[in-house]
Amino acid sequence: MNPPLREPAVLPPIDAVGAVRPRRLRVVLWVALVVLLLAAQTLLVALAFHYHSARTQEEVEANAAAASAELAQLFAKDLQAMLAMPGRDAPAGQWRTRAEQLLVARPELLRFERRDAALAILDAVDTRARPPLFTQLRRDQMQLETELACSATQRRGGPTYSRSYFVPRADGMGMEVMDLCVAERDGDRVVGFVVASYSLPGLLDQLSAQAQAPGHDLSFVEADGARLAHGRTHVGAGVYKASRVIDLPGTTMQLRVDSAATRPSLVPDLDTGLVIGLSLTLFGVVVLLARDVRKRTRVEGALADALAFRKAMEDSVVTGLRARDLQGRTTYVNPVFCAMVGYAADELVDRDPPPYWPPEQLPEYQRRQQRRLASAPTALSRDAFETTFVRKNGERFPAMVFEAPLLDSAAQHTGWMSAVLDLSAQRRVEEVARQQQERLQATARLATAGEMASLLSHELNQPLSAIAAYATGSLNMMDAHARGEAPDPDLWPMLHQAARRIAEQAERAGRVIKSVHDFVRRREHAREAIGGDALIEAILPLVRLQARKSDTRVELDLPTPMARVFCDRAMVEQVLLNLTRNGIQAMQGAPRDGEPVLTLRVRQTHPQWVRISISDRGPGIADEVARQLFTPFFTTRSDGMGLGLSVCRTIVEQHGGALDFANLRDAQGAVLGAEFRFTLPAIASEPRTAREQAAAVAVTP
Ligand code: ADP
């Protein structure tokens, strides 16, 4: 029976256990997500660092390889140049000239020496680009490495490089120097040596720009890492280093390349910065997402509450609810409506026409629906109407439908919402009440009729006696005529007159009986438009019956034109009869000075209301009586039933009017009598003139 309202496809869990489990799961998922993100970001940064370091290291290695290759080339060229130097047999001075040229062409070379086989210096040329090498210390004091190299040359039979050694300089700085010793031979015999002294810093400076990559520091180091000589640039940061061993005949050198690059730091590095920036953005997005999810969760919670609230409301309301779209198709029904019409929700939704419309009234209902759908959906366009629906079992029942436009969250008109009340129970109660009321009224009528029985006997006595007298007289005349005792020529006219009198009296008696009969007999309860005078005239014979007995004068005060009312004639006549009877009885019980007069007055006091009043000249109504006047069975009369006034008030109120009373007083405040008046709904009539209002007709019984 659940309503098929279009609801979100996924509903949040409503029960407590169900709500806790997903919440815990959600927390775990979020923690996992944050941990994963942190791990991924850290890894990313670490990888970025590693990549950066590896690239820098590769660069350094490449530089070292390039520098060592270039160095090897340099040595090879120098060696070639030395081997091509003029020999001993060349003209004197030629060697020296060549040596000078070479020193100019090759700045890494500081000095050439020409020695004899015993290593004694024969000739020496120093470069002009620098101060002479051996000024601080004499050459013979620092030639141990040279001598070792030359003896190795002699032994090995090829050019040999010495180990490097430090030569102090005049500027106090000194320089690391290495010698290359090439033997001069005469056949197999070594006749002398040519020694070239290299400046190790000069060597480094001579490496081409390609090998001397900017941002890198070149140096020669010893095996233990102690630096021997340094290139021109001193930028090495000592982080990314690469070494190349340069094997030379007689010695081994270690070339070291040191990059100026430091360890990647978090801030200045662009790619690291990018990665970190992206990570931070990602975190920001995750935080925003988390907040959004939290907000959604809250909204979902509120929605679940609203749904639960709505469901509870739907289950508790006693009103049938039905929603229709703009095409008139049912989109929603609540359980109460389903129970009311006896159909399941899916038998009602999307059905047009709905199955609970009586088939014989289909065209009329369709027209009504068309009118409704065509009307503009203003906030005030609510509608209430009574209708008849059919239950699934075929039973028809009256229903009250309250309809209002259905607006969605964007205030768009999407259809109509109706609240439907099953009126059948109410109708049953009303019917029972009506029947009870009717019975009560019938009882009251019968009571009145009982009272009238005595009046009737008195009233009928006269015509019946007259009839009897006329009949007896006629019989006597006919008997005398038959016997021929007194033939009368006027017999026939007399008999004719007697018969007419009998007929008149019988008619009079008949009228009396009919007026009582008319009143007592149950009549159809139907409201009709009727003139106030017609109502009064209908009860007048009965009123007069009672009035005549107590010598009461009945006065009528009727306006011209007569106001018309919309009422149940039989019921209002009963009211009039009760009130006139009460008035007459009041005047009998406590006769006042002057003759008893009962006045019936009709006035249109308001365009929608007509007032009928009955005033007497009785003792009026005492305060203690007034308090209980309309209580059923309250009476001050020994033979009264105490129902008259309560029935009168019920009848008047059923017509939408009011019944009240007042004591009439003279100028001194003395009570003149009582006036009972009641209002009835008026039928629109021409407005009356003042003259017409003043018109009053006095009628005596
Ligand atoms: P019943 O006539 O059977 O007593 P009613 O309900 O008609 O029952 O009247 C209740 C009481 O109201 C009467 O017994 C009487 O005391 C008082 N009463 C009604 N009409 C009048 C009147 N016109 N003047 C004085 N008293 C009245």
XYZ file of C-alpha atoms and ligand atoms in Angstrom:
728
model
C 0.000 0.000 0.000
C 3.003 2.262 -0.028
C 2.411 5.415 -2.000
C 4.178 5.362 -5.327
C 5.380 8.949 -5.002
C 8.466 9.651 -7.081
C 11.067 9.622 -4.406
C 14.878 9.652 -4.593
C 16.049 6.285 -5.885
C 18.481 5.806 -3.036
C 17.120 6.508 0.357
C 19.448 6.953 3.298
C 19.127 4.271 5.945
C 16.610 5.298 8.538
C 17.039 2.699 11.255
C 19.697 3.349 13.880
C 21.830 0.270 13.235
C 21.780 0.825 9.523
C 22.756 4.449 9.996
C 25.746 3.707 12.254
C 27.323 1.062 10.020
C 27.634 3.189 6.883
C 28.891 6.101 9.004
C 31.716 3.957 10.418
C 32.442 2.590 6.964
C 32.509 6.112 5.601
C 35.031 7.207 8.253
C 37.239 4.208 7.478
C 37.035 4.958 3.762
C 37.910 8.581 4.300
C 40.891 7.709 6.528
C 42.059 5.178 3.915
C 41.692 7.798 1.191
C 43.710 10.379 3.127
C 46.435 7.831 3.993
C 46.621 6.685 0.374
C 46.763 10.235 -0.835
C 49.513 11.079 1.673
C 51.489 7.992 0.672
C 51.006 8.714 -3.020
C 52.034 12.323 -2.608
C 55.092 11.460 -0.510
C 56.099 8.840 -3.042
C 55.592 11.330 -5.811
C 57.782 13.909 -4.094
C 60.397 11.239 -3.333
C 60.314 10.071 -6.944
C 60.599 13.638 -8.132
C 63.618 14.099 -5.835
C 65.109 10.847 -6.992
C 64.559 11.656 -10.628
C 66.083 15.057 -10.158
C 69.123 13.598 -8.360
C 69.559 10.851 -10.931
C 69.424 13.349 -13.737
C 71.968 15.613 -12.121
C 74.209 12.635 -11.368
C 73.907 11.450 -14.963
C 74.855 14.894 -16.126
C 77.893 14.899 -13.863
C 78.887 11.438 -15.050
C 78.546 12.532 -18.648
C 80.673 15.581 -17.927
C 83.294 13.455 -16.239
C 83.385 11.102 -19.209
C 83.660 14.006 -21.642
C 86.354 15.687 -19.567
C 88.448 12.498 -19.227
C 88.177 11.810 -22.959
C 89.241 15.342 -23.715
C 92.082 15.102 -21.251
C 93.319 11.935 -22.903
C 93.222 13.752 -26.242
C 95.143 16.653 -24.795
C 97.840 14.363 -23.468
C 98.023 12.558 -26.755
C 98.432 15.802 -28.716
C 101.082 17.079 -26.336
C 102.956 13.811 -26.594
C 102.819 13.943 -30.342
C 104.152 17.464 -30.333
C 106.973 16.464 -28.019
C 107.918 13.484 -30.092
C 108.049 15.729 -33.113
C 110.480 18.148 -31.442
C 113.871 18.514 -33.143
C 116.370 15.869 -32.033
C 119.967 16.175 -30.957
C 121.219 16.195 -34.485
C 119.134 19.256 -35.366
C 120.852 22.652 -35.602
C 121.485 24.292 -32.252
C 118.686 26.578 -31.167
C 116.045 24.830 -33.189
C 114.896 22.735 -30.252
C 114.631 25.809 -28.126
C 112.603 27.674 -30.738
C 110.248 24.790 -31.092
C 109.926 24.471 -27.337
C 109.022 28.134 -27.062
C 106.437 27.777 -29.816
C 104.901 24.791 -28.089
C 104.757 26.585 -24.761
C 102.841 29.385 -26.438
C 100.505 26.998 -28.249
C 99.858 24.764 -25.299
C 99.264 26.759 -22.148
C 99.010 23.642 -19.954
C 102.740 23.155 -20.458
C 104.961 25.234 -18.193
C 108.458 24.218 -19.139
C 110.557 22.079 -21.439
C 113.875 20.628 -20.332
C 116.424 18.828 -22.326
C 118.541 16.499 -20.288
C 121.385 14.223 -20.960
C 121.392 10.528 -20.233
C 122.461 11.239 -16.648
C 119.464 13.540 -16.291
C 121.574 16.646 -16.090
C 119.726 19.646 -17.558
C 121.191 20.729 -20.863
C 118.653 23.314 -21.790
C 115.354 24.540 -20.302
C 112.662 26.811 -21.626
C 109.936 28.243 -19.349
C 106.656 29.551 -20.570
C 106.312 33.245 -20.849
C 102.744 33.220 -19.745
C 103.647 32.587 -16.115
C 106.551 33.319 -13.834
C 109.304 30.718 -14.168
C 108.490 27.553 -12.270
C 111.508 26.947 -10.134
C 112.265 30.233 -8.501
C 111.419 29.471 -4.893
C 113.178 26.161 -4.935
C 115.790 25.087 -7.333
C 115.061 22.450 -9.891
C 117.642 20.062 -8.600
C 115.847 20.119 -5.239
C 112.563 19.006 -6.740
C 113.292 16.553 -9.436
C 112.821 13.276 -7.653
C 109.569 12.502 -9.448
C 111.144 13.603 -12.728
C 114.074 11.358 -12.291
C 111.791 8.427 -11.408
C 109.751 9.049 -14.523
C 112.789 9.293 -16.749
C 114.321 6.138 -15.377
C 110.969 4.449 -15.958
C 111.086 5.815 -19.496
C 114.439 4.337 -19.939
C 113.247 1.052 -18.557
C 109.996 0.837 -20.382
C 111.183 2.286 -23.583
C 108.290 4.737 -23.904
C 107.282 8.160 -22.654
C 106.410 8.167 -18.964
C 104.503 10.579 -16.795
C 105.757 11.362 -13.313
C 103.605 11.543 -10.228
C 102.502 15.063 -9.544
C 104.400 17.171 -7.089
C 103.880 20.530 -5.519
C 106.039 23.444 -6.624
C 105.911 26.462 -4.320
C 105.561 29.824 -6.070
C 106.585 33.324 -5.324
C 102.997 34.367 -4.631
C 102.936 31.772 -1.864
C 100.304 29.699 -3.621
C 102.348 27.061 -5.384
C 101.125 24.669 -8.030
C 100.773 20.958 -8.603
C 102.999 19.948 -11.462
C 103.489 16.712 -13.359
C 106.281 15.855 -15.745
C 106.329 13.898 -18.964
C 109.606 12.343 -19.784
C 110.407 11.262 -23.310
C 113.669 9.497 -24.026
C 115.909 10.563 -26.922
C 117.486 7.543 -28.413
C 120.210 6.791 -30.690
C 119.304 3.386 -31.908
C 118.611 1.431 -28.730
C 120.680 3.626 -26.561
C 119.149 6.369 -24.569
C 121.136 9.482 -25.132
C 119.008 11.998 -23.319
C 115.572 13.021 -22.220
C 113.069 15.738 -22.992
C 110.966 16.617 -19.959
C 107.785 18.621 -20.207
C 106.235 19.997 -17.038
C 102.478 20.172 -16.943
C 100.504 22.489 -14.747
C 97.651 20.413 -13.419
C 95.342 23.445 -13.013
C 96.443 24.476 -16.513
C 95.414 21.080 -17.813
C 91.966 21.494 -16.293
C 91.689 24.993 -17.713
C 92.553 23.702 -21.151
C 89.595 21.353 -21.325
C 87.196 22.619 -23.906
C 84.046 24.480 -22.972
C 82.057 21.370 -23.748
C 83.972 19.341 -21.186
C 84.006 22.260 -18.796
C 80.228 22.279 -18.519
C 79.120 25.380 -16.680
C 78.030 24.732 -13.159
C 80.600 22.022 -12.765
C 83.828 21.987 -10.911
C 86.801 20.001 -12.314
C 89.689 18.875 -10.162
C 92.415 16.294 -9.886
C 92.330 14.366 -6.690
C 94.472 11.813 -4.974
C 93.210 8.348 -4.205
C 92.211 9.459 -0.720
C 90.170 12.282 -2.200
C 92.634 15.070 -1.352
C 92.448 17.664 -4.058
C 95.639 18.247 -6.024
C 94.529 20.829 -8.486
C 91.452 22.765 -9.220
C 89.977 24.150 -12.448
C 89.124 27.762 -12.996
C 85.635 27.479 -11.594
C 85.084 26.702 -7.928
C 81.409 25.949 -7.860
C 81.206 22.322 -6.769
C 78.703 21.715 -4.035
C 80.138 18.310 -3.209
C 76.804 16.529 -3.645
C 76.857 15.215 -7.176
C 80.334 14.041 -8.004
C 81.853 11.738 -10.572
C 85.431 10.551 -10.847
C 87.339 9.163 -13.751
C 90.673 7.444 -13.422
C 93.021 8.524 -16.137
C 95.661 5.963 -16.712
C 98.843 7.443 -18.047
C 102.069 5.552 -18.592
C 103.879 5.738 -15.302
C 101.126 7.253 -13.239
C 97.423 7.327 -12.637
C 95.388 10.434 -12.198
C 91.924 10.846 -10.852
C 89.728 13.474 -12.446
C 86.791 14.563 -10.418
C 83.723 16.450 -11.604
C 81.686 18.127 -8.909
C 78.325 19.673 -9.785
C 77.215 22.969 -8.393
C 73.766 21.442 -7.942
C 72.784 20.831 -4.383
C 70.237 18.341 -3.120
C 66.778 19.122 -4.441
C 65.056 21.270 -1.880
C 61.318 21.474 -1.428
C 60.951 25.088 -2.333
C 63.089 26.343 -5.166
C 62.881 23.333 -7.386
C 60.339 23.908 -10.149
C 59.247 20.347 -10.752
C 59.203 19.594 -7.050
C 57.278 22.815 -6.591
C 54.839 21.730 -9.254
C 54.379 18.343 -7.663
C 53.873 19.903 -4.261
C 51.531 22.517 -5.695
C 49.500 19.837 -7.406
C 49.485 17.770 -4.242
C 48.287 20.719 -2.214
C 45.589 21.440 -4.807
C 44.609 17.789 -4.695
C 44.375 17.964 -0.928
C 42.332 21.110 -1.204
C 39.986 19.361 -3.603
C 39.738 16.368 -1.275
C 38.965 18.659 1.670
C 36.299 20.464 -0.360
C 34.945 17.116 -1.470
C 34.849 15.933 2.122
C 32.964 19.053 3.161
C 30.587 18.591 0.281
C 30.044 14.975 1.231
C 29.455 16.029 4.850
C 26.931 18.586 3.702
C 25.262 16.011 1.480
C 25.171 13.572 4.364
C 23.522 16.202 6.534
C 21.014 16.995 3.812
C 20.375 13.310 3.272
C 19.803 12.940 7.011
C 17.367 15.842 6.961
C 15.679 14.316 3.935
C 15.394 10.972 5.675
C 13.877 12.736 8.693
C 11.473 14.580 6.445
C 10.509 11.345 4.720
C 10.051 9.561 8.040
C 8.010 12.503 9.275
C 5.913 12.460 6.136
C 5.380 8.738 6.385
C 4.320 9.041 10.028
C 2.002 11.856 9.035
C 0.571 9.853 6.160
C -0.007 6.909 8.455
C -1.691 9.028 11.088
C -3.906 11.324 9.043
C -7.511 10.323 8.689
C -7.939 12.287 5.499
C -7.516 10.701 2.116
C -4.824 12.445 0.071
C -4.610 12.369 -3.687
C -2.292 14.232 -6.060
C -2.948 14.730 -9.748
C -0.642 16.023 -12.434
C -1.476 18.699 -14.962
C -3.033 16.097 -17.256
C -5.348 14.947 -14.492
C -3.596 11.609 -13.947
C -3.311 10.466 -10.358
C 0.321 10.611 -9.239
C -0.023 9.859 -5.562
C -2.548 8.453 -3.109
C -2.097 7.893 0.607
C -3.099 4.703 2.441
C -6.247 6.328 3.819
C -7.461 7.171 0.338
C -6.713 3.610 -0.806
C -8.690 2.236 2.134
C -11.515 4.671 1.397
C -11.995 3.626 -2.201
C -10.868 0.015 -1.700
C -8.230 0.059 -4.457
C -4.491 -0.537 -4.075
C -2.228 2.393 -4.879
C -0.983 0.862 -8.135
C -4.577 0.446 -9.284
C -5.072 4.192 -8.906
C -1.826 5.778 -10.005
C -1.618 6.891 -13.637
C -5.262 5.912 -14.259
C -7.452 8.250 -16.205
C -10.354 8.222 -15.572
C -9.912 6.948 -12.024
C -11.770 3.719 -11.225
C -13.617 5.313 -8.303
C -15.658 7.625 -10.552
C -19.242 6.363 -10.947
C -19.553 5.218 -14.591
C -22.879 6.981 -15.101
C -21.384 10.311 -14.013
C -18.166 10.007 -16.019
C -18.929 12.822 -18.518
C -19.910 15.218 -15.756
C -16.813 14.422 -13.672
C -14.625 14.790 -16.739
C -16.066 18.213 -17.412
C -15.446 19.174 -13.801
C -11.850 17.989 -14.060
C -11.314 19.902 -17.309
C -12.564 23.076 -15.645
C -10.239 22.482 -12.716
C -7.208 21.804 -14.889
C -7.888 24.859 -17.004
C -8.073 27.197 -14.015
C -5.046 29.324 -13.105
C -3.090 27.992 -10.127
C -3.126 30.986 -7.818
C -2.447 30.426 -4.145
C -6.099 31.154 -3.497
C -7.519 28.827 -6.073
C -8.600 26.296 -3.528
C -11.767 24.463 -4.161
C -14.102 22.427 -2.018
C -16.911 20.357 -3.436
C -19.045 17.429 -2.523
C -19.070 14.474 -4.820
C -19.837 10.790 -5.013
C -17.212 8.093 -5.430
C -17.596 4.344 -5.908
C -15.724 1.852 -3.782
C -14.221 -1.218 -5.424
C -17.112 -3.275 -4.048
C -19.529 -1.055 -5.964
C -20.765 0.870 -2.936
C -21.263 4.568 -3.599
C -20.354 7.050 -0.907
C -20.493 10.814 -0.545
C -17.102 12.524 -0.279
C -15.944 16.026 0.392
C -12.967 17.059 -1.733
C -10.737 20.037 -0.903
C -8.419 20.809 -3.770
C -5.429 23.138 -3.949
C -2.664 23.701 -6.505
C 0.448 21.585 -6.043
C 3.645 23.589 -6.370
C 7.117 22.055 -6.494
C 10.212 23.401 -4.709
C 10.735 25.931 -7.514
C 7.134 27.141 -7.086
C 6.230 25.607 -10.425
C 2.678 24.406 -10.747
C 2.857 20.639 -11.181
C -0.668 19.558 -10.456
C -3.366 19.488 -7.838
C -3.474 18.100 -4.321
C -6.768 16.958 -2.859
C -7.835 16.090 0.659
C -10.781 13.727 0.553
C -13.184 13.072 3.418
C -15.555 10.141 3.420
C -18.899 11.653 4.408
C -20.839 8.390 4.635
C -20.416 8.038 8.422
C -21.332 11.683 8.908
C -24.337 11.226 6.659
C -25.445 8.223 8.688
C -25.201 10.228 11.905
C -27.076 13.082 10.296
C -29.748 10.711 9.089
C -30.157 9.192 12.561
C -30.332 12.692 14.071
C -32.849 13.720 11.463
C -34.993 10.712 12.148
C -34.810 11.327 15.889
C -35.704 14.934 15.360
C -38.557 13.915 13.167
C -39.819 11.496 15.767
C -39.526 14.176 18.412
C -41.435 16.567 16.231
C -44.051 13.948 15.496
C -44.401 13.375 19.233
C -44.727 17.102 19.793
C -47.250 17.305 16.992
C -49.234 14.454 18.485
C -49.124 16.110 21.869
C -50.441 19.280 20.310
C -53.052 17.218 18.509
C -54.071 15.623 21.814
C -54.590 19.026 23.300
C -56.626 19.903 20.292
C -58.861 16.883 20.680
C -60.821 18.627 23.428
C -61.005 21.762 21.322
C -62.199 19.632 18.444
C -64.939 18.031 20.403
C -66.187 21.490 21.369
C -65.757 22.817 17.862
C -67.365 19.819 16.185
C -70.192 19.773 18.656
C -71.830 22.776 17.071
C -71.953 21.607 13.424
C -72.822 18.059 14.488
C -75.684 19.289 16.676
C -76.875 21.464 13.811
C -76.614 18.523 11.407
C -78.504 16.324 13.846
C -81.179 19.026 14.302
C -81.564 19.572 10.548
C -81.647 15.836 9.926
C -84.233 15.223 12.665
C -86.381 18.142 11.396
C -86.159 16.821 7.836
C -87.072 13.308 8.920
C -90.046 14.601 10.896
C -91.268 16.606 7.929
C -90.857 13.630 5.597
C -92.633 11.276 8.027
C -95.613 13.700 8.417
C -95.732 14.041 4.667
C -95.718 10.277 4.202
C -98.486 9.777 6.659
C -100.386 12.534 4.833
C -101.033 14.261 8.158
C -99.976 17.663 7.124
C -99.378 17.927 3.471
C -97.102 20.895 3.026
C -96.580 22.464 -0.362
C -93.239 23.940 0.866
C -91.915 20.512 1.864
C -89.422 20.209 -0.930
C -87.949 23.692 -0.625
C -87.630 23.184 3.179
C -86.057 19.767 2.782
C -83.714 21.243 0.220
C -82.671 24.041 2.561
C -82.230 21.581 5.445
C -80.052 19.361 3.280
C -77.982 22.443 2.248
C -77.548 23.416 5.898
C -76.507 19.845 6.706
C -73.988 19.934 3.880
C -72.658 23.338 5.074
C -72.278 22.130 8.656
C -70.688 18.871 7.492
C -68.254 20.906 5.397
C -67.473 23.135 8.371
C -66.812 20.045 10.513
C -64.706 18.605 7.716
C -62.614 21.758 7.541
C -61.950 21.622 11.266
C -60.931 17.985 11.060
C -58.799 18.599 7.973
C -56.863 21.418 9.569
C -55.920 19.113 12.455
C -55.235 16.249 10.094
C -53.058 18.405 7.854
C -50.968 19.342 10.789
C -50.595 15.907 12.357
C -49.935 14.015 9.137
C -46.291 13.440 8.303
C -45.269 15.502 5.360
C -42.304 15.514 3.024
C -39.427 17.534 4.309
C -38.473 19.758 1.491
C -37.506 23.361 1.469
C -39.364 25.711 -0.765
C -39.822 29.392 -1.339
C -43.012 30.548 0.333
C -44.559 33.845 1.361
C -44.679 34.645 5.069
C -48.463 35.170 4.802
C -48.964 31.678 3.380
C -47.202 30.211 6.403
C -49.404 32.187 8.783
C -52.600 31.425 6.902
C -51.877 27.724 6.998
C -51.913 27.625 10.793
C -54.566 30.282 11.252
C -57.560 27.869 11.470
C -55.881 25.942 14.277
C -54.810 29.125 16.019
C -58.274 30.420 15.810
C -59.669 27.200 17.240
C -57.596 27.750 20.345
C -58.112 31.509 20.399
C -61.846 31.259 20.183
C -61.997 29.087 23.279
C -60.256 31.720 25.370
C -61.762 34.714 23.606
C -58.321 35.778 22.397
C -58.075 38.212 19.563
C -55.558 37.293 16.888
C -53.865 40.224 15.164
C -51.827 39.864 12.013
C -49.184 42.417 11.027
C -48.077 41.477 7.524
C -46.088 43.721 5.154
C -46.933 44.360 1.565
C -45.443 43.008 -0.565
C -45.046 39.990 1.574
C -41.510 38.818 2.234
C -40.751 35.346 0.981
C -38.711 32.817 2.856
C -36.949 29.591 1.982
C -37.968 26.920 4.429
C -39.496 23.562 5.212
C -43.079 24.568 5.396
C -44.353 21.804 7.695
C -41.615 22.448 10.225
C -42.066 26.193 10.333
C -45.822 25.756 10.712
C -45.079 23.601 13.743
C -42.929 26.396 15.189
C -45.659 28.942 14.610
C -48.272 26.689 16.140
C -46.173 26.005 19.245
C -45.409 29.665 19.797
C -49.029 30.808 19.251
C -50.282 28.054 21.508
C -47.773 29.074 24.236
C -48.902 32.705 23.888
C -52.591 31.863 24.163
C -51.959 29.553 27.112
C -49.868 32.226 28.889
C -52.741 34.707 28.581
C -55.204 32.091 29.927
C -53.121 31.170 32.938
C -52.694 34.677 34.304
C -55.238 36.999 32.780
C -54.146 40.624 32.724
C -56.070 43.760 32.413
C -57.628 44.283 29.029
C -58.504 41.723 26.389
C -56.078 38.965 25.450
C -54.454 39.733 22.089
C -52.021 37.548 20.179
C -50.079 39.386 17.469
C -48.312 37.634 14.590
C -45.859 39.893 12.783
C -43.697 39.317 9.712
C -40.818 41.707 8.891
C -37.865 41.604 6.531
C -35.178 42.926 8.874
C -32.232 42.297 6.563
C -31.871 41.590 2.836
C -31.156 37.977 3.771
C -33.421 37.517 6.743
C -37.126 37.596 7.509
C -38.242 37.819 11.117
C -41.514 36.367 12.380
C -42.592 37.357 15.876
C -45.470 36.224 18.089
C -46.315 38.491 21.015
C -48.865 37.996 23.725
C -50.163 40.013 26.622
C -49.478 37.354 29.213
C -47.358 37.572 32.360
C -44.062 37.522 30.440
C -41.214 35.214 31.284
C -39.679 35.176 34.741
C -35.899 35.062 35.028
C -35.728 31.545 36.510
C -38.000 30.285 33.712
C -35.971 32.123 31.086
C -32.796 30.261 32.097
C -34.341 26.846 31.317
C -36.799 27.817 28.654
C -35.209 25.773 25.884
C -34.277 22.771 28.015
C -36.242 19.743 26.758
C -39.006 18.634 29.143
C -38.906 21.877 31.084
C -42.442 23.051 31.676
C -44.393 25.031 34.205
C -47.697 23.630 33.051
C -49.189 20.585 34.745
C -50.230 19.112 31.388
C -47.230 20.364 29.405
C -44.512 18.169 27.943
C -41.805 20.852 27.879
C -40.758 19.937 24.346
C -42.323 22.771 22.351
C -39.629 25.447 22.627
C -36.653 23.111 22.303
C -38.158 21.622 19.127
C -38.851 25.159 17.843
C -35.281 26.232 18.363
C -33.876 23.126 16.668
C -36.091 23.685 13.638
C -35.188 27.373 13.355
C -31.472 26.661 13.717
C -31.693 23.918 11.092
C -32.828 26.676 8.761
C -29.833 28.776 9.728
C -31.941 31.220 11.713
C -32.206 32.060 15.424
C -35.003 31.955 17.963
C -35.083 34.281 20.940
C -37.565 36.015 23.181
C -38.045 39.153 25.220
C -40.530 40.581 27.674
C -42.532 43.506 26.306
C -42.629 46.451 28.709
C -44.458 49.735 28.913
C -42.834 53.117 29.474
C -42.622 52.455 33.231
C -40.921 49.144 32.673
C -43.916 47.046 33.671
C -44.147 43.741 31.806
C -46.853 43.812 29.112
C -46.327 40.340 27.771
C -43.784 38.115 26.029
C -42.546 38.149 22.471
C -40.979 35.150 20.747
C -39.295 35.825 17.398
C -37.315 33.847 14.938
C -35.538 34.462 11.647
C -35.671 32.543 8.385
C -33.558 32.947 5.226
C -35.210 35.420 2.851
C -35.695 35.067 -0.876
C -34.598 38.262 -2.613
C -37.564 40.528 -3.120
C -38.234 44.136 -4.042
C -37.281 46.591 -1.293
C -40.319 47.688 0.627
C -41.512 51.227 1.023
C -42.081 52.860 4.386
C -45.778 52.876 3.738
C -45.813 49.178 3.097
C -43.867 48.570 6.250
C -46.459 50.437 8.289
C -49.255 48.423 6.786
C -50.888 46.193 9.359
C -54.065 44.225 9.191
C -56.118 43.533 12.262
C -58.165 40.392 12.104
C -60.553 39.281 14.759
C -61.441 35.612 15.229
P -44.894 23.270 27.326
O -45.670 24.242 26.551
O -45.224 21.861 27.082
O -44.737 23.593 28.756
P -42.781 24.597 26.028
O -41.340 24.185 25.768
O -43.506 25.038 24.891
O -43.408 23.368 26.765
O -42.720 25.737 27.094
C -41.911 25.644 28.239
C -42.327 26.651 29.267
O -42.031 27.955 28.840
C -43.769 26.694 29.512
O -44.162 25.691 30.491
C -43.940 28.093 30.056
O -43.662 28.137 31.445
C -42.884 28.893 29.356
N -43.507 29.706 28.282
C -43.497 29.383 26.978
N -44.082 30.379 26.238
C -44.425 31.324 27.098
C -45.067 32.620 26.958
N -45.458 33.096 25.757
N -45.281 33.323 28.085
C -44.881 32.864 29.273
N -44.243 31.685 29.482
C -44.031 30.916 28.399
